[in-house]
CSV table of C-alpha atoms and ligand atoms in Angstrom, one decimal:
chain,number,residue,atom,x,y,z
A,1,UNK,CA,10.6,18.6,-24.1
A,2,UNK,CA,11.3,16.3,-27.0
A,3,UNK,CA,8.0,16.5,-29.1
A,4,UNK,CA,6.7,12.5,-29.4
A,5,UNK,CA,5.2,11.6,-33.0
A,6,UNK,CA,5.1,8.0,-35.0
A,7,UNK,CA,8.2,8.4,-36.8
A,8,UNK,CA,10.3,9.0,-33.6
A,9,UNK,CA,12.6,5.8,-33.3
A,10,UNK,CA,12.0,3.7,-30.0
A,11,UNK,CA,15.1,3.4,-28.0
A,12,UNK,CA,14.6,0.0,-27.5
A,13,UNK,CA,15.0,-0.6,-30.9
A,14,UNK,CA,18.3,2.2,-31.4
A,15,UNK,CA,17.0,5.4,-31.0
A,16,UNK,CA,17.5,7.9,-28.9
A,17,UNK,CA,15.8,7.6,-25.3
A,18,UNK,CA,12.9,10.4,-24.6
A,19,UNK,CA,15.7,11.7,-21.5
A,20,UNK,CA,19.5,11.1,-20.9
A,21,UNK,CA,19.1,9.4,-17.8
A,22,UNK,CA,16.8,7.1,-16.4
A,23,UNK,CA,13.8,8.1,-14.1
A,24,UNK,CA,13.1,6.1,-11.0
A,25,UNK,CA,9.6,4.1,-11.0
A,26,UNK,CA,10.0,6.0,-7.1
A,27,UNK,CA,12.7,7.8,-5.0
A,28,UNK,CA,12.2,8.2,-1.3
A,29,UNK,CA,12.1,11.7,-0.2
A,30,UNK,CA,14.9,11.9,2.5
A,31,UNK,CA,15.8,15.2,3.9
A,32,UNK,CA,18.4,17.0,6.4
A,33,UNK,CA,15.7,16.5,9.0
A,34,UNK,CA,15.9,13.0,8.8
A,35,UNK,CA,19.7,13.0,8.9
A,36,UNK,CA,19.8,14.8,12.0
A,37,UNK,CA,16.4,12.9,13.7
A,38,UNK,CA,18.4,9.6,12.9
A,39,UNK,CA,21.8,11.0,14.1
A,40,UNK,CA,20.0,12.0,17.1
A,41,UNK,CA,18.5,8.9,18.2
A,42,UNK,CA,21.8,6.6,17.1
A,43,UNK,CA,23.8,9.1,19.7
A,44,UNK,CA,20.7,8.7,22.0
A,45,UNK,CA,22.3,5.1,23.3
A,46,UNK,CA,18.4,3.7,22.9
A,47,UNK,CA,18.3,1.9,18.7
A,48,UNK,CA,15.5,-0.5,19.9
A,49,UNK,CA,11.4,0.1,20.8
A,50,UNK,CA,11.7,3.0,22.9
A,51,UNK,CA,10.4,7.2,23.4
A,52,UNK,CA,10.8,7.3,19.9
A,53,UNK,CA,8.4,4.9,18.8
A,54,UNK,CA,6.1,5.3,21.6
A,55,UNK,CA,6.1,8.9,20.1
A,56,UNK,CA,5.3,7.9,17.0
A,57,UNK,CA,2.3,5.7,18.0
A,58,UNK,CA,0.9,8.9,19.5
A,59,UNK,CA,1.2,10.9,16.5
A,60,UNK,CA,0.0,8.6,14.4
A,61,UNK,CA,-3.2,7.4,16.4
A,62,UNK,CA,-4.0,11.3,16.8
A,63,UNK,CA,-3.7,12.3,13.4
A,64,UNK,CA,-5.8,9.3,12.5
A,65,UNK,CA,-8.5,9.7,15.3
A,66,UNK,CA,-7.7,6.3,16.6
A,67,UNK,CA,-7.8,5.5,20.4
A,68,UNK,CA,-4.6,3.1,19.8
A,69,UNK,CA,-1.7,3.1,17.2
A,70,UNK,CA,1.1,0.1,17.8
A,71,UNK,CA,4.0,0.7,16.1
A,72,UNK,CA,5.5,-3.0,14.0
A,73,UNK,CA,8.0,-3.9,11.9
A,74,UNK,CA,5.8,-3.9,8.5
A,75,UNK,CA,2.2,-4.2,7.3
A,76,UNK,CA,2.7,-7.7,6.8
A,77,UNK,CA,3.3,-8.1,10.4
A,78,UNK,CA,0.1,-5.5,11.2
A,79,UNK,CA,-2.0,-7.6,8.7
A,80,UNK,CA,-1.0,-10.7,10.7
A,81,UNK,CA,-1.5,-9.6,13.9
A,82,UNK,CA,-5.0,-7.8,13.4
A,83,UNK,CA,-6.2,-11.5,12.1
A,84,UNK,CA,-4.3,-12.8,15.4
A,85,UNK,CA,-6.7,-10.3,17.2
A,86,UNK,CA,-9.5,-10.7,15.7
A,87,UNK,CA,-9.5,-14.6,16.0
A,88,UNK,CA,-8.7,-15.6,12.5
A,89,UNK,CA,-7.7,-19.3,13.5
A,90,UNK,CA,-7.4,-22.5,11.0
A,91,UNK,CA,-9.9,-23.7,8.6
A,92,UNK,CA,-11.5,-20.0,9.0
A,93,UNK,CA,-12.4,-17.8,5.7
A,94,UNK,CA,-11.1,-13.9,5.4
A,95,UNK,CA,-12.7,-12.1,2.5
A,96,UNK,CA,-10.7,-9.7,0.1
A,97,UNK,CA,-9.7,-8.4,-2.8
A,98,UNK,CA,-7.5,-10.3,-5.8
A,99,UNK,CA,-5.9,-6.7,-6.6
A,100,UNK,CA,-3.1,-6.3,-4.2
A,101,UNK,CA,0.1,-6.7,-2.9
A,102,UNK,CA,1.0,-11.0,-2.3
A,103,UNK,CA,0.8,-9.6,1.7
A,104,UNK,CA,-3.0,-9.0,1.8
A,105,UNK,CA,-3.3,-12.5,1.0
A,106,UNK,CA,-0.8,-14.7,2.3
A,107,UNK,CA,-1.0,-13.4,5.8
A,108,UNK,CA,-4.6,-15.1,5.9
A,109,UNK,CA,-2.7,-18.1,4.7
A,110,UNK,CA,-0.5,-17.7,7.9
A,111,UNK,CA,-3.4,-17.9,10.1
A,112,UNK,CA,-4.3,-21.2,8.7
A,113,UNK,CA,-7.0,-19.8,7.2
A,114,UNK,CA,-8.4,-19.4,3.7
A,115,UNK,CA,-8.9,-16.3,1.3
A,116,UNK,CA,-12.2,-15.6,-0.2
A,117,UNK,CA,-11.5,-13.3,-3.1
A,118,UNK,CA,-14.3,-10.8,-4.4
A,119,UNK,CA,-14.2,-9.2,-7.6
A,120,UNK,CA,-13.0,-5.2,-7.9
A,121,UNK,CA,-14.9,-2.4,-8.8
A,122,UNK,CA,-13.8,-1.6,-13.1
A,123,UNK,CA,-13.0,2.4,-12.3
A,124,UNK,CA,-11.7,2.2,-8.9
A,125,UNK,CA,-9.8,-1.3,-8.5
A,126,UNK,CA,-11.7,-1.5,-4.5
A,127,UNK,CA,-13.5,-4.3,-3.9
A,128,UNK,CA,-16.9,-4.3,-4.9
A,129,UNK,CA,-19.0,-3.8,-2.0
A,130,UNK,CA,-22.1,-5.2,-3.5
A,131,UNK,CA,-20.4,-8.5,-4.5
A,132,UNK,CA,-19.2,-9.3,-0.5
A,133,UNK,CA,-22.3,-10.2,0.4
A,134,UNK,CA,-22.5,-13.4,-1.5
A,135,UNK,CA,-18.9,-14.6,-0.9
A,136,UNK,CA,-20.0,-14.9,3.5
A,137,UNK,CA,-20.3,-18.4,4.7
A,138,UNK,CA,-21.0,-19.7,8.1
A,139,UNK,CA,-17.1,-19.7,8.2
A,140,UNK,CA,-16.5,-16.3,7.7
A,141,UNK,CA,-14.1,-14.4,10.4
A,142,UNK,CA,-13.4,-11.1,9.0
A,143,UNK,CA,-13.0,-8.3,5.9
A,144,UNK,CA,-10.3,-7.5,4.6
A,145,UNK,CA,-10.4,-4.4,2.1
A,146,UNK,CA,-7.6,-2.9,0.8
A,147,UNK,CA,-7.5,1.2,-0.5
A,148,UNK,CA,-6.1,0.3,-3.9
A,149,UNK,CA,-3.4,3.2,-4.8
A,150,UNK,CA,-4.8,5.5,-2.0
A,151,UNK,CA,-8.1,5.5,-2.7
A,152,UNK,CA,-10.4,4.4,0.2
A,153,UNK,CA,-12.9,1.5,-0.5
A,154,UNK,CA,-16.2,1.7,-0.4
A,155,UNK,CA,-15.8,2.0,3.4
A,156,UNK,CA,-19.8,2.3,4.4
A,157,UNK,CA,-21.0,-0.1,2.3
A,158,UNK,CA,-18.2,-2.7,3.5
A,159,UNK,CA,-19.1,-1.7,7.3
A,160,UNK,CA,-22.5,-2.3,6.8
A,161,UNK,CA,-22.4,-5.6,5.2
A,162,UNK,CA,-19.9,-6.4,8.2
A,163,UNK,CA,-22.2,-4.9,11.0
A,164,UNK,CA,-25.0,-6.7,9.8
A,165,UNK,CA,-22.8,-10.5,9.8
A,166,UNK,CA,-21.0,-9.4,13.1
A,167,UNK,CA,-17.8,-9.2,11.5
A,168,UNK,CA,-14.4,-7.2,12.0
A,169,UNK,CA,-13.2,-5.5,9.3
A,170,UNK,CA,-9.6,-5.1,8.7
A,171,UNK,CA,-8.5,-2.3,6.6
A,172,UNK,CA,-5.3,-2.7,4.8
A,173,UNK,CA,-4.1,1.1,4.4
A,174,UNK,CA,-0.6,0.6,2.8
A,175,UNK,CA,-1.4,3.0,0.2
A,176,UNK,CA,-4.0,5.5,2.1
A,177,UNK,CA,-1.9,7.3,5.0
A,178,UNK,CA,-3.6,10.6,5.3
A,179,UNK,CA,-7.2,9.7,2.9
A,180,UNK,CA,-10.0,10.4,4.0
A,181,UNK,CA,-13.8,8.8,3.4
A,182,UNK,CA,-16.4,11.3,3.7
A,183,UNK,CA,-14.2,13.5,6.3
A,184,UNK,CA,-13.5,10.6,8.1
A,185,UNK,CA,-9.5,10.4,8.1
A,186,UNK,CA,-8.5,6.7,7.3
A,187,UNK,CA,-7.1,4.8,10.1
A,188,UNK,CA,-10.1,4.9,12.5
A,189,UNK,CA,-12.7,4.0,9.8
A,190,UNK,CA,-12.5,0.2,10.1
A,191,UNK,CA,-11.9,-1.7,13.3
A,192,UNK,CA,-8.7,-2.2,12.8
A,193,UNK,CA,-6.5,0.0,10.5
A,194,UNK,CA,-2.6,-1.4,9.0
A,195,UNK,CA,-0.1,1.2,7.2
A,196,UNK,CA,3.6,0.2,5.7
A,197,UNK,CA,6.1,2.4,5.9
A,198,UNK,CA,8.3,0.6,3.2
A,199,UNK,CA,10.6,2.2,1.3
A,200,UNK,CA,7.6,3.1,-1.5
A,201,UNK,CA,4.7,4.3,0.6
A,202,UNK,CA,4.3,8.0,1.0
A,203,UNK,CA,5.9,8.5,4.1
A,204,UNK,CA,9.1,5.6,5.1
A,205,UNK,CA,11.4,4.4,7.3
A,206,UNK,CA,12.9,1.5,4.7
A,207,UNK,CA,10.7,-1.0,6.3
A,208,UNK,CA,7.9,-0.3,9.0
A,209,UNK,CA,4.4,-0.3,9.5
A,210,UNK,CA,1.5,0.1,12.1
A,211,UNK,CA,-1.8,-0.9,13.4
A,212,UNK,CA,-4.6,1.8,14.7
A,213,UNK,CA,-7.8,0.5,16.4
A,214,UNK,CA,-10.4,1.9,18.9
A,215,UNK,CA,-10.6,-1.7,20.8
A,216,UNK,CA,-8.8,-1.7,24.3
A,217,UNK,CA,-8.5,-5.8,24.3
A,218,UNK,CA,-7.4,-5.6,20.8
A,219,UNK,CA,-4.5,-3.1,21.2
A,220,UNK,CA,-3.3,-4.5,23.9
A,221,UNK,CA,-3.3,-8.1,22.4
A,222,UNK,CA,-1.8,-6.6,19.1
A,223,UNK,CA,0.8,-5.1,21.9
A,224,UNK,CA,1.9,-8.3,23.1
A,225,UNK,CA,2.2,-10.6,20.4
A,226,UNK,CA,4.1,-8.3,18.6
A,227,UNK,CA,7.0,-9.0,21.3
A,228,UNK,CA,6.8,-12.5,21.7
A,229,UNK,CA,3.8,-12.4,23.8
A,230,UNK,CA,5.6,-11.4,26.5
A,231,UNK,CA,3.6,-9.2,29.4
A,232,UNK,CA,3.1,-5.8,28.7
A,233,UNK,CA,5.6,-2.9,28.0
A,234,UNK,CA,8.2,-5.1,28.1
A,235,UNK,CA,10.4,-2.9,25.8
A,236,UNK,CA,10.8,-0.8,29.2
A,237,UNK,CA,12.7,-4.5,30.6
A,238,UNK,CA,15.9,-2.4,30.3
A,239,UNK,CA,15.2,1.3,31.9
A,240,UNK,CA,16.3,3.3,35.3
A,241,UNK,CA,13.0,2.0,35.5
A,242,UNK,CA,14.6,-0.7,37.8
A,243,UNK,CA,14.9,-4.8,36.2
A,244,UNK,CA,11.2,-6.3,35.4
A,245,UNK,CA,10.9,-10.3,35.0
A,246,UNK,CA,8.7,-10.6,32.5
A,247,UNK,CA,6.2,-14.0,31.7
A,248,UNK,CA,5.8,-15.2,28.6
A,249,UNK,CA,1.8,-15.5,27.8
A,250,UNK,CA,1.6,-16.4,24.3
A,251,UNK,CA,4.1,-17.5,22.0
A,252,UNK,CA,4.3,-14.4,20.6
A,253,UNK,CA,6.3,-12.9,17.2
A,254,UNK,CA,9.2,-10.2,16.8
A,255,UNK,CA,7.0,-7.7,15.1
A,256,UNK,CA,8.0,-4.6,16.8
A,257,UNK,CA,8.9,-1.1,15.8
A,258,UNK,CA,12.4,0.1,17.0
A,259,UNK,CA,13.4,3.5,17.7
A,260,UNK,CA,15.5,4.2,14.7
A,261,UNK,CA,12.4,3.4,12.7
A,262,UNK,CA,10.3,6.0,14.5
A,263,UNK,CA,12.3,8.5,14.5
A,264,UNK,CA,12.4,8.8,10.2
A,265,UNK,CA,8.9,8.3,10.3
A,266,UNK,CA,8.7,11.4,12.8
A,267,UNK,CA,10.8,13.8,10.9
A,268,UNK,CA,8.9,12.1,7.6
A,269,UNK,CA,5.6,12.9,9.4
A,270,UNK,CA,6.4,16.8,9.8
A,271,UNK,CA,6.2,16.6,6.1
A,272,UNK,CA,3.1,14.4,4.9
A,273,UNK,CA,0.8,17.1,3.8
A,274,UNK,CA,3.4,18.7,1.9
A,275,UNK,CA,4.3,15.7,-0.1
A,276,UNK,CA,0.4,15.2,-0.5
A,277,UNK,CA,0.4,17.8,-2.0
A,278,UNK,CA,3.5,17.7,-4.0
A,279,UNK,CA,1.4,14.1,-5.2
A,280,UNK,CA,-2.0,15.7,-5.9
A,281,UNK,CA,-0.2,18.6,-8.3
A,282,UNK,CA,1.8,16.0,-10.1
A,283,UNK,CA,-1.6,13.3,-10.5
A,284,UNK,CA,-3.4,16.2,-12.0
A,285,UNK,CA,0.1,17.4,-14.2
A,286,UNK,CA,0.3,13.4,-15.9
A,287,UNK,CA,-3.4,13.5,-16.3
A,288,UNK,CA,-3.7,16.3,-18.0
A,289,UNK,CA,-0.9,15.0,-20.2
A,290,UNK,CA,-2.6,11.9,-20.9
A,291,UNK,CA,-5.5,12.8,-21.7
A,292,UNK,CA,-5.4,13.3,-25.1
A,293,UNK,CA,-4.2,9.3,-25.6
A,294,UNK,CA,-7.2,7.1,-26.2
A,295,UNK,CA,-5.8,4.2,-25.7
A,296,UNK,CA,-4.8,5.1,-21.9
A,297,UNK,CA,-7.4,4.8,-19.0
A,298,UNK,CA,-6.8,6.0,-15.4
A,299,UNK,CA,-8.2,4.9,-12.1
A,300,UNK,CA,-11.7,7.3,-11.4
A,301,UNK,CA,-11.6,9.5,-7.9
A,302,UNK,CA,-15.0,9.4,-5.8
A,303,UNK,CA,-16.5,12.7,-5.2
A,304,UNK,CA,-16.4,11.8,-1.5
A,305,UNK,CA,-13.0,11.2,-1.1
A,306,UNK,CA,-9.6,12.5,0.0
A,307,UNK,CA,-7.2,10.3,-2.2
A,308,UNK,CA,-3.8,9.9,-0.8
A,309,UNK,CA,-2.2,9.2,-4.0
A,310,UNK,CA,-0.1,6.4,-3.7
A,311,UNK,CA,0.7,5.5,-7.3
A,312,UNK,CA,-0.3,6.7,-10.7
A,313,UNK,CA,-1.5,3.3,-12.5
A,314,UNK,CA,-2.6,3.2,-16.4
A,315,UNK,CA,-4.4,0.9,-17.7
A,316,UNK,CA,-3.3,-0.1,-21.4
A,317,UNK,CA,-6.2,-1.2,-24.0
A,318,UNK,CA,-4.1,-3.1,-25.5
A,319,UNK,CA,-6.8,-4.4,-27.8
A,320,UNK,CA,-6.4,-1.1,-29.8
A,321,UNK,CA,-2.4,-1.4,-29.8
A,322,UNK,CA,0.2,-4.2,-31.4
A,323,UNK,CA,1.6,-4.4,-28.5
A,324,UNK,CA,0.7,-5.9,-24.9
A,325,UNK,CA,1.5,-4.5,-21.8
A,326,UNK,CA,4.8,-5.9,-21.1
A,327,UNK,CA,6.3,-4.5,-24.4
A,328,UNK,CA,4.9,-1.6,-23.5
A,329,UNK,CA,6.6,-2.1,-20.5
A,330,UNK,CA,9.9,-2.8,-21.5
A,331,UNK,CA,10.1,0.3,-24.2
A,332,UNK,CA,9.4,2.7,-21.6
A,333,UNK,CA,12.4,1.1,-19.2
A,334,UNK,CA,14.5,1.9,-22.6
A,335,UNK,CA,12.9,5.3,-22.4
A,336,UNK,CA,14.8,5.5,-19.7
A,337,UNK,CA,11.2,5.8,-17.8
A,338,UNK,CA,10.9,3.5,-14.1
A,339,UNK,CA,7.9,1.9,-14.4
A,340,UNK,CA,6.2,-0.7,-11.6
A,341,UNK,CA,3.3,-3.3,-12.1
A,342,UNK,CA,0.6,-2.9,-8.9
A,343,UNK,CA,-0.3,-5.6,-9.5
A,344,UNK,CA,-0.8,-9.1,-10.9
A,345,UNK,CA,-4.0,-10.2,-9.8
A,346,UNK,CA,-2.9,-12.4,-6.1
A,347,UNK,CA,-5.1,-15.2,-7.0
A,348,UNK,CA,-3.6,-16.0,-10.6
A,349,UNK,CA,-0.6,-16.5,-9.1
A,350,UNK,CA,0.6,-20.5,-8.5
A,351,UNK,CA,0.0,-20.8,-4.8
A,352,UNK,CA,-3.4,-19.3,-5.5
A,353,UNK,CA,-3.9,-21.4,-8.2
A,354,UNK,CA,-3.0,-24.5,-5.6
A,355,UNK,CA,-5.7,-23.5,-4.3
A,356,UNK,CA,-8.1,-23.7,-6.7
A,357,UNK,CA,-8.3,-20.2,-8.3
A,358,UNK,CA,-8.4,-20.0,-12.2
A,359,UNK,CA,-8.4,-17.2,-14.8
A,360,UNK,CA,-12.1,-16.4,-15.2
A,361,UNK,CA,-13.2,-15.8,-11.7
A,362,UNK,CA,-13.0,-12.2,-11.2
A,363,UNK,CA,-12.8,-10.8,-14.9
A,364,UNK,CA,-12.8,-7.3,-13.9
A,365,UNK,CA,-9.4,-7.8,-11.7
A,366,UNK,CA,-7.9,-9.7,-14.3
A,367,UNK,CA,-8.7,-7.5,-17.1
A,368,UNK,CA,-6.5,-4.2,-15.3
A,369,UNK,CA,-4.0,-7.5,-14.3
A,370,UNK,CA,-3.2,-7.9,-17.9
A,371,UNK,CA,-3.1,-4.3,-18.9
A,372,UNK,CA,-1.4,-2.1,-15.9
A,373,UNK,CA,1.6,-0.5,-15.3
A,374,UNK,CA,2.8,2.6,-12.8
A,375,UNK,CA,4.1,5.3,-14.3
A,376,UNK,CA,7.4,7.0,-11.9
A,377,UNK,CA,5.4,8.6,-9.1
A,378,UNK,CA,6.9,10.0,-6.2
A,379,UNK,CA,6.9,14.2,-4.8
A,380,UNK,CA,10.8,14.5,-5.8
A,381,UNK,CA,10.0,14.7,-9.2
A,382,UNK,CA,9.8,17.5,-11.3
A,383,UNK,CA,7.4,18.8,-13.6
A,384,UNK,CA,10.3,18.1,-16.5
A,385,UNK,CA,10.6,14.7,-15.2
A,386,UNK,CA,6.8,14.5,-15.3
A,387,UNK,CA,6.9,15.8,-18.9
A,388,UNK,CA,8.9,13.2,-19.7
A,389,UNK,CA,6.8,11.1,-18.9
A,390,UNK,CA,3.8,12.2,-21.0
A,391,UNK,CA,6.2,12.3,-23.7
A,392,UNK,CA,7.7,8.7,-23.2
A,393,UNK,CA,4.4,7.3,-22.5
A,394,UNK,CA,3.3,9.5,-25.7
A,395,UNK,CA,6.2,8.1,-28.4
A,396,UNK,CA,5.8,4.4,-26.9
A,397,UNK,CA,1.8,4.4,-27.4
A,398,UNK,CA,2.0,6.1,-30.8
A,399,UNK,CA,4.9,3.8,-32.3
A,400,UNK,CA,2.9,0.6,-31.5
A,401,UNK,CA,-1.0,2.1,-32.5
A,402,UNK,CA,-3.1,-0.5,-34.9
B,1,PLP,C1,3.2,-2.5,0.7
B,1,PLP,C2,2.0,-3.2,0.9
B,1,PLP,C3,1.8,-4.2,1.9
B,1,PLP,C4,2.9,-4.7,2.8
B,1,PLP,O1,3.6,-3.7,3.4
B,1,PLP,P1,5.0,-4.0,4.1
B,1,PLP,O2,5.2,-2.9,5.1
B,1,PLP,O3,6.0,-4.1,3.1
B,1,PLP,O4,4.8,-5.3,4.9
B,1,PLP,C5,0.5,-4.7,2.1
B,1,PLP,N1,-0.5,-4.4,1.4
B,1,PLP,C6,-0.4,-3.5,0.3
B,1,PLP,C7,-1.6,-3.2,-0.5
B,1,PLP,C8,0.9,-2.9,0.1
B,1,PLP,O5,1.0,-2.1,-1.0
């Protein structure tokens, strides 16, 4: 490990970069079982929904402690179809968080409906339970909290507030496979539970994602529309089963899970702890590293949680620097260090702002907007990789310090 001081030359202005080659913001971790799962299933003669999935939905909904899990296409497509279920229709108002993924909040916008944004908490990034409250009006149709970087919301406080308004809340869980709040394993927390399986998220199959819930009529519903609303099982039109007609009862989307999907996500499965833990080791291996660099803050951990760790966000105080973040940015990427942005808050973005949000509105979101970045974060990596890290983030930090 190179040692990082002031006088060290930035590579992005001719020196020489902490490492020789450049470390990815994330690499999925794809093994030899995942070869042969997939190699399996392609000589299987069944690519589309079929065992496969349906075996993943079980898997999923019992390591959750859900009563349903319908495998989809993406957590865009869960997002939309748990506001579907829950009646989310035109002119309706959804409330969530500013700090997330453009997903979160456009799918409201797909319903016709409108997004209510509530400030965050400053150490965690979650929405701030206590500020939900104030943000329900008579129009009001659902929650919608998302478990920034893996950490699980303030998941009582939200229920309660949603108990005591009647209202579903929808958990978006993109980050928070395998978390838990207070022993109670996300994904049968909230009434209805979405997780991506993109090619990021701590387990993947490229592109995927999946709904749990403990609601019969909403499963089923969920089931339907995401196969054009065509009656049930439907996938099953083409078994020894014998030919089914099938009626059309709602125009419905293309949202489902296919086999080839499911079967990565199986043989990805048989490995999630393991990677957890590969992802707890390196969080506490960059933290310790950092440390020692006051101008660096990370995200706080609740006592009372199991954090999935999904990413390893800084925040940058750029006040004390003479830099801002996206120079601070762009030296790393000449560090040869990957680094990501999670994220920009959603509503200073220009849709939002077409819709009437301005700078100023939630100060706490938009303070971490301005100063974030993810540092490479993925089990692959190695604690030399992680070191180099440290060290980049080290040489960049002390080169631009007031
Ligand atoms: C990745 C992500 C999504 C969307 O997931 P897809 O599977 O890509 O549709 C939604 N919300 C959050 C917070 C995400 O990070």
């Amino acid at each position: 490990m190179q040692r990082a001081s002031a006088q060290d030359v930035l590579a992005i202005r001719g020196g020489r970069p902490i490492r020789p080659t450049f470390l990815p913001f994330h690499r999925p971790s794809i093994d030899e079982s995942d070869e042969r799962g997939l190699t399996e299933t392609l000589r299987s003669g069944w690519l589309t929904t079929g065992a496969k999935t349906k075996a993943f939905e079980k898997t999923l909904a019992a390591y959750v402690g859900a009563a349903h899990c319908i495998g989809l296409n993406s957590c865009t497509a869960a997002l939309h179809l748990a506001l579907d279920a829950v009646g989310v229709s035109a002119g309706d108002e959804v409330i969530t968080t500013p700090m997330t993924f453009a997903a979160t909040a456009n799918v409201i916008c797909h319903r016709g409906a409108r997004p209510v944004f509530v400030d965050v908490e400053a150490d965690t990034q979650n929405i701030d339970a206590t500020l939900i409250e104030a943000a329900i009006t008579p129009r009001t149709r659902a929650i919608l909290p998302v478990d920034f970087a893996g950490q699980p919301a303030d998941m009582d406080a939200v229920n309660a507030i949603a108990a005591k308004h009647g209202l579903p809340v929808i958990e978006d869980a993109a980050h928070s496979i395998g978390a838990e709040y207070k022993g109670v394993r996300v994904g049968s927390i909230a009434d209805l539970t979405a997780f991506s399986f993109y090619a990021t998220k701590n387990i993947t199959s490229g592109e995927g994602g999946a709904l749990t819930t403990n609601n019969d009529d909403w499963a089923e519903r969920i089931q339907m529309m995401s196969l054009h609303g065509i009656s049930r099982d439907a996938w099953k039109r083409y078994t020894d089963a014998g030919y089914r007609h099938w009626d059309i009862i709602y125009p419905g989307y293309k949202y489902n899970m296919f086999d080839l999907q499911a079967s990565l996500l199986l043989t990805q499965f048989k490995r999630i702890e393991m990677f957890w833990a590969r992802r707890r080791s390196i969080t506490a291996r960059l933290s310790a590293g950092l440390a020692e660099v006051p101008e660096i803050a990370t995200l706080a951990e609740r006592p009372f949680v199991t954090h999935a760790y999904h990413l390893f966000p800084i925040v940058i105080e750029t006040e004390q620097l003479r830099a801002d973040r996206d120079t601070i940015m762009s030296a790393l990427q000449a560090e040869n260090i990957g680094i990501g942005v999670h994220y920009r808050a959603v509503h200073l973005h220009p849709y939002y702002r077409s819709l009437g949000f301005e700078r100023g509105m939630f100060p706490r979101a938009e303070h971490y907007s301005d100063r974030t970045l993810s540092l490479p974060f993925f089990p692959g990596m190695s604690d030399a990789d992680v070191d180099d890290v440290v060290a980049g983030v080290k040489k960049v930090i002390a080169y631009y310090r007031r």
